[in-house]
Coordinates of C-alpha atoms and ligand atoms in Angstrom, one line a residue:
X1 CA 13.4 22.4 -2.5
X2 CA 10.7 21.6 -5.0
X3 CA 8.4 18.8 -4.0
X4 CA 9.7 15.9 -6.0
X5 CA 6.9 13.4 -5.2
X6 CA 4.0 15.7 -5.7
X7 CA 5.5 17.0 -8.9
X8 CA 6.1 13.5 -10.2
X9 CA 2.5 12.7 -9.4
X10 CA 1.7 15.5 -11.8
X11 CA 4.2 14.2 -14.3
X12 CA 6.1 17.4 -14.1
X13 CA 9.2 16.6 -12.1
X14 CA 12.4 17.9 -13.7
X15 CA 14.7 16.8 -10.9
X16 CA 15.9 13.4 -9.9
X17 CA 13.2 10.8 -9.3
X18 CA 11.6 10.8 -5.8
X19 CA 12.1 7.6 -3.8
X20 CA 10.0 6.1 -1.0
X21 CA 9.5 2.4 -0.3
X22 CA 6.4 0.3 0.4
X23 CA 6.7 -1.0 4.0
X24 CA 9.5 1.5 4.7
X25 CA 8.6 1.4 8.4
X26 CA 8.9 -2.2 9.7
X27 CA 10.8 -5.0 11.2
X28 CA 14.0 -4.6 9.1
X29 CA 14.6 -1.5 11.2
X30 CA 16.3 -2.0 14.6
X31 CA 14.4 1.0 16.0
X32 CA 11.1 -0.6 15.0
X33 CA 12.0 -3.9 16.5
X34 CA 13.0 -2.2 19.8
X35 CA 9.7 -0.4 20.0
X36 CA 7.9 -3.7 19.3
X37 CA 9.3 -5.1 22.6
X38 CA 7.2 -2.6 24.5
X39 CA 4.0 -2.3 22.4
X40 CA 1.7 -4.4 20.3
X41 CA 1.0 -3.8 16.6
X42 CA -2.4 -2.5 17.6
X43 CA -0.9 0.1 19.8
X44 CA 1.3 1.1 16.9
X45 CA -1.8 1.7 14.7
X46 CA -4.0 3.4 17.4
X47 CA -1.9 5.6 19.6
X48 CA -1.2 8.9 18.0
X49 CA 2.4 9.3 19.5
X50 CA 3.3 5.8 18.2
X51 CA 1.8 6.3 14.8
X52 CA 3.7 9.6 14.5
X53 CA 7.0 8.2 15.8
X54 CA 7.0 5.1 13.5
X55 CA 5.8 7.1 10.4
X56 CA 8.8 9.4 11.0
X57 CA 11.4 6.6 11.4
X58 CA 12.2 6.2 7.7
X59 CA 12.2 10.0 7.2
X60 CA 14.8 10.5 10.0
X61 CA 16.9 7.4 9.2
X62 CA 16.7 6.9 5.4
X63 CA 15.7 10.4 4.4
X64 CA 13.2 9.2 1.8
X65 CA 11.1 11.7 -0.2
X66 CA 7.7 10.8 1.2
X67 CA 6.2 9.6 4.4
X68 CA 3.5 7.0 4.4
X69 CA 1.1 7.0 7.4
X70 CA 1.8 4.0 9.6
X71 CA -1.3 1.9 9.7
X72 CA -2.6 -1.3 8.1
X73 CA -5.1 -2.1 5.4
X74 CA -7.0 -4.5 7.7
X75 CA -7.4 -2.0 10.6
X76 CA -10.6 -0.3 9.3
X77 CA -12.3 -3.7 9.2
X78 CA -12.7 -3.2 12.9
X79 CA -15.2 -0.5 12.1
X80 CA -17.5 -3.3 10.8
X81 CA -17.3 -5.0 14.2
X82 CA -14.8 -7.6 12.9
X83 CA -12.0 -8.7 15.1
X84 CA -8.5 -8.3 13.6
X85 CA -5.4 -9.8 15.2
X86 CA -1.8 -9.7 14.2
X87 CA 0.5 -12.4 15.5
X88 CA 4.2 -12.8 14.8
X89 CA 4.8 -15.6 12.3
X90 CA 1.1 -16.3 12.0
X91 CA 0.0 -13.1 10.2
X92 CA -3.3 -11.4 10.4
X93 CA -6.5 -13.1 11.3
X94 CA -10.1 -11.8 10.9
X95 CA -13.0 -13.1 13.0
X96 CA -15.5 -14.2 12.0
X97 CA -14.8 -15.0 8.4
X98 CA -17.6 -13.7 6.2
X99 CA -18.9 -16.2 3.6
X100 CA -22.7 -15.6 3.2
X101 CA -25.0 -12.8 2.1
X102 CA -26.8 -12.9 5.5
X103 CA -23.5 -12.1 7.2
X104 CA -22.9 -9.2 4.8
X105 CA -26.3 -7.8 5.5
X106 CA -25.7 -7.9 9.2
X107 CA -22.5 -5.9 9.1
X108 CA -22.8 -2.2 9.9
X109 CA -20.0 0.4 9.4
X110 CA -19.3 2.6 12.4
X111 CA -18.0 6.1 11.6
X112 CA -14.2 5.8 11.3
X113 CA -13.8 9.0 13.4
X114 CA -15.2 7.1 16.4
X115 CA -13.0 4.0 16.0
X116 CA -9.6 5.6 15.1
X117 CA -9.3 8.8 17.0
X118 CA -5.5 8.6 17.0
X119 CA -5.2 8.7 13.2
X120 CA -6.3 12.3 12.6
X121 CA -4.3 13.5 15.6
X122 CA -1.2 11.8 14.3
X123 CA -1.7 13.1 10.7
X124 CA -2.0 16.7 12.1
X125 CA 1.3 16.4 14.1
X126 CA 3.0 14.8 11.0
X127 CA 1.9 17.5 8.7
X128 CA 3.3 20.1 11.1
X129 CA 6.6 18.2 11.4
X130 CA 7.3 16.8 7.9
X131 CA 9.1 18.6 5.1
X132 CA 8.1 15.9 2.6
X133 CA 4.6 14.9 1.6
X134 CA 2.5 12.5 3.7
X135 CA 0.8 9.6 1.8
X136 CA -2.3 7.8 3.0
X137 CA -3.5 4.4 1.9
X138 CA -6.2 1.8 2.0
X139 CA -6.8 -1.7 0.8
X140 CA -8.6 -2.0 -2.5
X141 CA -12.1 -3.7 -2.2
X142 CA -11.0 -7.0 -3.7
X143 CA -8.0 -7.5 -1.5
X144 CA -10.0 -6.5 1.6
X145 CA -12.8 -8.9 0.6
X146 CA -10.2 -11.7 0.2
X147 CA -9.0 -11.2 3.8
X148 CA -12.6 -11.0 5.1
X149 CA -13.6 -14.2 3.3
X150 CA -10.5 -16.3 4.0
X151 CA -10.2 -14.9 7.6
X152 CA -6.4 -14.7 7.0
X153 CA -3.9 -14.3 4.1
X154 CA -5.3 -16.7 1.6
X155 CA -2.7 -18.8 -0.3
X156 CA -5.0 -19.8 -3.2
X157 CA -8.1 -17.7 -2.3
X158 CA -10.1 -20.9 -2.3
X159 CA -13.2 -19.5 -0.4
X160 CA -13.0 -16.1 -2.2
X161 CA -13.1 -17.8 -5.6
X162 CA -15.8 -20.3 -4.5
X163 CA -18.1 -17.4 -3.6
X164 CA -17.2 -15.4 -6.7
X165 CA -18.1 -18.1 -9.1
X166 CA -21.1 -19.6 -7.2
X167 CA -22.9 -16.4 -6.1
X168 CA -21.6 -13.4 -8.0
X169 CA -24.3 -11.0 -6.7
X170 CA -23.7 -11.9 -3.1
X171 CA -19.9 -11.5 -3.7
X172 CA -20.6 -8.1 -5.3
X173 CA -22.5 -7.0 -2.1
X174 CA -19.4 -7.8 -0.1
X175 CA -17.2 -5.9 -2.6
X176 CA -19.5 -2.9 -2.3
X177 CA -19.3 -2.9 1.4
X178 CA -15.5 -3.2 1.2
X179 CA -15.5 -0.1 -1.1
X180 CA -17.4 1.7 1.7
X181 CA -14.7 0.7 4.2
X182 CA -11.9 1.8 1.8
X183 CA -13.6 5.2 1.1
X184 CA -14.4 5.9 4.7
X185 CA -10.8 5.1 5.8
X186 CA -9.4 7.3 3.1
X187 CA -11.8 10.2 3.9
X188 CA -10.6 10.1 7.5
X189 CA -7.0 10.4 6.3
X190 CA -7.7 13.0 3.6
X191 CA -9.7 15.3 5.9
X192 CA -6.9 15.2 8.4
X193 CA -4.3 16.2 5.8
X194 CA -2.7 13.4 3.8
X195 CA -1.6 14.7 0.4
X196 CA -1.9 11.7 -1.9
X197 CA -3.2 8.1 -1.4
X198 CA -2.3 4.6 -2.6
X199 CA -4.8 1.8 -3.0
X200 CA -3.3 -1.6 -2.5
X201 CA -4.8 -4.5 -4.5
X202 CA -2.2 -7.0 -3.4
X203 CA -4.2 -10.2 -4.2
X204 CA -5.9 -9.2 -7.4
X205 CA -3.2 -10.9 -9.4
X206 CA -5.1 -14.1 -8.6
X207 CA -7.8 -13.0 -11.0
X208 CA -8.3 -13.7 -14.8
X209 CA -8.2 -10.6 -17.0
X210 CA -12.0 -10.4 -17.1
X211 CA -12.3 -10.9 -13.4
X212 CA -9.6 -8.3 -12.8
X213 CA -11.6 -5.8 -14.8
X214 CA -14.8 -6.5 -12.9
X215 CA -13.6 -7.0 -9.3
X216 CA -10.3 -5.0 -9.1
X217 CA -10.4 -2.2 -11.7
X218 CA -14.1 -1.3 -11.4
X219 CA -14.0 -1.3 -7.6
X220 CA -10.7 0.7 -7.4
X221 CA -12.4 3.3 -9.8
X222 CA -15.4 3.4 -7.5
X223 CA -13.2 4.3 -4.6
X224 CA -11.2 6.9 -6.6
X225 CA -14.4 8.5 -7.8
X226 CA -15.6 9.0 -4.2
X227 CA -12.4 11.0 -3.3
X228 CA -11.8 14.7 -3.7
X229 CA -10.5 15.2 -7.3
X230 CA -7.4 17.1 -6.1
X231 CA -6.0 14.2 -4.2
X232 CA -3.6 12.1 -6.4
X233 CA -4.4 8.4 -6.3
X234 CA -1.8 5.6 -7.0
X235 CA -3.2 2.2 -7.9
X236 CA -1.0 -0.7 -6.8
X237 CA -1.4 -4.2 -8.1
X238 CA 0.9 -7.1 -9.1
X239 CA 0.5 -9.4 -12.0
X240 CA 2.4 -8.1 -14.9
X241 CA 1.9 -5.9 -17.9
X242 CA -1.7 -7.0 -18.7
X243 CA -2.9 -5.8 -15.2
X244 CA -0.7 -2.7 -15.5
X245 CA -2.4 -1.7 -18.8
X246 CA -5.8 -2.2 -17.4
X247 CA -5.0 -0.1 -14.3
X248 CA -3.6 2.6 -16.6
X249 CA -6.9 3.0 -18.3
X250 CA -8.9 3.3 -15.1
X251 CA -8.0 6.9 -14.4
X252 CA -5.6 7.0 -11.5
X253 CA -2.8 9.7 -11.4
X254 CA -0.2 6.9 -11.0
X255 CA 0.1 3.1 -11.2
X256 CA 2.6 1.1 -9.1
X257 CA 3.7 -2.1 -10.7
X258 CA 5.9 -5.1 -9.8
X259 CA 9.2 -6.3 -11.3
X260 CA 7.5 -8.6 -13.8
X261 CA 6.7 -5.4 -15.9
X262 CA 9.4 -3.9 -18.1
X263 CA 9.0 -0.2 -17.2
X264 CA 10.8 1.0 -20.3
X265 CA 8.2 -0.7 -22.5
X266 CA 5.3 0.2 -20.3
X267 CA 6.2 4.0 -20.4
X268 CA 5.7 3.8 -24.2
X269 CA 2.3 2.1 -23.9
X270 CA 0.6 4.5 -21.5
X271 CA -0.3 8.2 -21.8
X272 CA 2.7 10.5 -20.8
X273 CA 0.4 12.1 -18.1
X274 CA 0.3 8.8 -16.2
X275 CA 2.9 8.6 -13.4
X276 CA 4.7 5.3 -13.0
X277 CA 5.9 3.9 -9.7
X278 CA 8.1 0.9 -9.0
X279 CA 9.4 -1.6 -9.5
X280 CA 12.7 -3.1 -8.2
X281 CA 12.3 -6.7 -7.0
X282 CA 12.6 -6.4 -3.1
X283 CA 14.7 -9.5 -3.3
X284 CA 17.6 -7.3 -4.5
X285 CA 17.9 -6.1 -0.9
X286 CA 19.4 -9.5 -0.1
X287 CA 22.2 -9.0 -2.8
X288 CA 25.8 -7.9 -2.1
X289 CA 25.9 -4.1 -2.0
X290 CA 27.6 -3.6 -5.4
X291 CA 25.0 -5.8 -7.2
X292 CA 22.2 -3.9 -5.5
X293 CA 23.6 -0.6 -6.6
X294 CA 23.9 -1.9 -10.2
X295 CA 20.3 -3.0 -10.2
X296 CA 19.1 0.4 -8.8
X297 CA 21.2 2.3 -11.4
X298 CA 19.9 0.1 -14.3
X299 CA 16.4 1.0 -13.3
X300 CA 17.2 4.7 -12.9
X301 CA 18.9 4.7 -16.4
X302 CA 15.8 3.1 -17.9
X303 CA 13.6 5.8 -16.6
X304 CA 16.0 8.7 -16.9
X305 CA 14.3 12.1 -17.5
X306 CA 10.8 10.7 -17.0
X307 CA 8.9 13.5 -15.3
X308 CA 6.4 11.1 -13.7
X309 CA 8.7 8.4 -12.4
X310 CA 8.7 7.5 -8.7
X311 CA 11.3 5.1 -7.5
X312 CA 9.9 2.3 -5.3
X313 CA 10.0 -1.5 -4.9
X314 CA 7.7 -3.8 -6.8
X315 CA 6.2 -4.9 -3.4
X316 CA 6.9 -4.2 0.3
X317 CA 10.3 -4.6 2.0
X318 CA 10.8 -8.0 3.5
X319 CA 11.4 -8.1 7.3
X320 CA 14.8 -9.7 7.3
X321 CA 16.7 -7.7 4.7
X322 CA 19.9 -5.8 6.0
X323 CA 19.0 -2.3 7.1
X324 CA 22.3 -1.1 5.5
X325 CA 21.1 -2.3 2.0
X326 CA 17.9 -0.3 2.3
X327 CA 19.9 2.8 3.2
X328 CA 22.2 2.1 0.3
X329 CA 19.3 1.8 -2.1
X330 CA 17.8 5.2 -1.1
X331 CA 21.3 6.9 -1.2
X332 CA 21.9 5.4 -4.7
X333 CA 18.6 6.9 -6.0
X334 CA 19.4 10.3 -4.4
X335 CA 23.1 10.7 -5.1
X336 CA 24.4 8.3 -7.7
X337 CA 25.3 9.2 -11.2
X338 CA 24.4 6.7 -13.9
Ligands
LIG1 O1 4.4 1.0 4.1 C1 4.4 1.4 5.2 O2 5.5 1.5 5.9 C2 3.1 1.7 5.9 C3 2.5 0.7 6.7 C4 1.9 -0.5 6.1 C5 1.7 -1.7 6.8 N1 0.9 -2.6 6.1 C6 2.3 -2.0 8.1 C7 2.4 -3.4 8.6 C8 1.2 -0.7 4.9 C9 1.1 0.3 3.7 C10 0.6 -2.0 4.9 C11 -0.3 -2.5 3.8 C12 -0.7 -3.9 3.9 N2 -1.1 -4.6 5.0 C13 -1.0 -4.7 2.7 C14 -0.8 -4.2 1.3 C15 0.6 -4.2 0.9 C16 1.2 -5.5 0.8 O3 2.2 -5.7 1.5 O4 0.8 -6.3 -0.1 C17 -1.4 -5.9 3.2 C18 -1.8 -7.1 2.3 C19 -1.5 -5.9 4.6 C20 -2.0 -6.9 5.5 C21 -1.0 -7.3 6.5 N3 -0.6 -6.6 7.6 C22 -0.2 -8.5 6.5 C23 -0.3 -9.6 5.5 C24 0.6 -8.5 7.6 C25 1.5 -9.5 8.1 C26 2.7 -9.8 7.3 C27 3.9 -9.3 7.9 O5 4.8 -8.6 7.3 O6 4.1 -9.6 9.1 C28 0.4 -7.2 8.3 C29 1.1 -6.7 9.5 C30 1.9 -5.5 9.2 N4 1.4 -4.3 8.6 C31 3.2 -5.2 9.7 C32 3.6 -3.9 9.3 C33 4.8 -3.2 9.6 C34 4.1 -6.2 10.4 C35 3.7 -6.2 11.9 C36 4.7 -6.5 12.8 O7 5.4 -5.6 13.3 O8 4.9 -7.7 13.2

């Protein structure tokens, strides 16, 4: 069986498109919810047996073409001495929120190896178990900074933007520190054996084009440049075609875009060597099965015979979609004719 995902990341896949899904392990799965009765989300991210077990759930149940390490973009902030909590219905919280240069200067990054001993152990077991590639990931510097500044998921990024416009140098110091966090977290995963990585810049869509270039693209490039050149890197951001085209120019092997981008036009506007991942609206998973199948087939038809296409959603799976629809989506990509 040729490796569909790694080939697609080299824009040389001649088979059907590979499929994996952002947030493929999560609360929409009965098996995940059952395990959550017994353990905290922190246990899920720290204990090697749990990391392994949860990473494998979508492989065993959905039979997707790639595994993504079970972890979280906010976890490595703990290596700065910040407290990160996850509470049901409240979402993540970071203490203390960082809003001054002095605070940035007082943060020190502990080696990731000391903080997250379970991650390399889990990656080692996973590589020995999996027949599909294992992806690693990290938050991009801007998105990490937005969580650190807001102390939670920021609705309008009020504090982030206030700092950005009133003290750009101080803000840049924080971004540089976040790049260090991202790079160290990815090095930990790459040394242990992940085969490609995705950088999530979830909140960069709140930026103007000029700010996107300066705070998202430049910082994602800085992270990529610090990684071994043989590890394919996927840049993920939302915010439409303008952001997609800027990401395309920044040098990743692949870009992952949301459903506001027309992939058929995008593929004609970027070099053929750039792989494209996406971009079904995750809301289709609420649709009646026949409508979902049609939406999946329409996207497949658009990208037919594209050697660098990776089927995914435009953003993560929402926690309350029917499990049966997620399975149907994956099976449609793998087995349907269109
Ligand atoms: O994709 C996967 O299956 C791998 C695991 C993964 C998680 N988070 C697990 C998780 C990945 C790749 C992430 C990335 C992540 N985390 C992002 C970027 C992607 C995106 O969705 O935009 C962001 C912004 C975060 C921060 C974060 N972590 C938030 C906002 C939340 C709460 C929201 C929610 O869904 O509850 C988390 C918690 C989290 N991370 C959960 C999971 C499965 C839910 C925890 C639970 O079980 O209650």
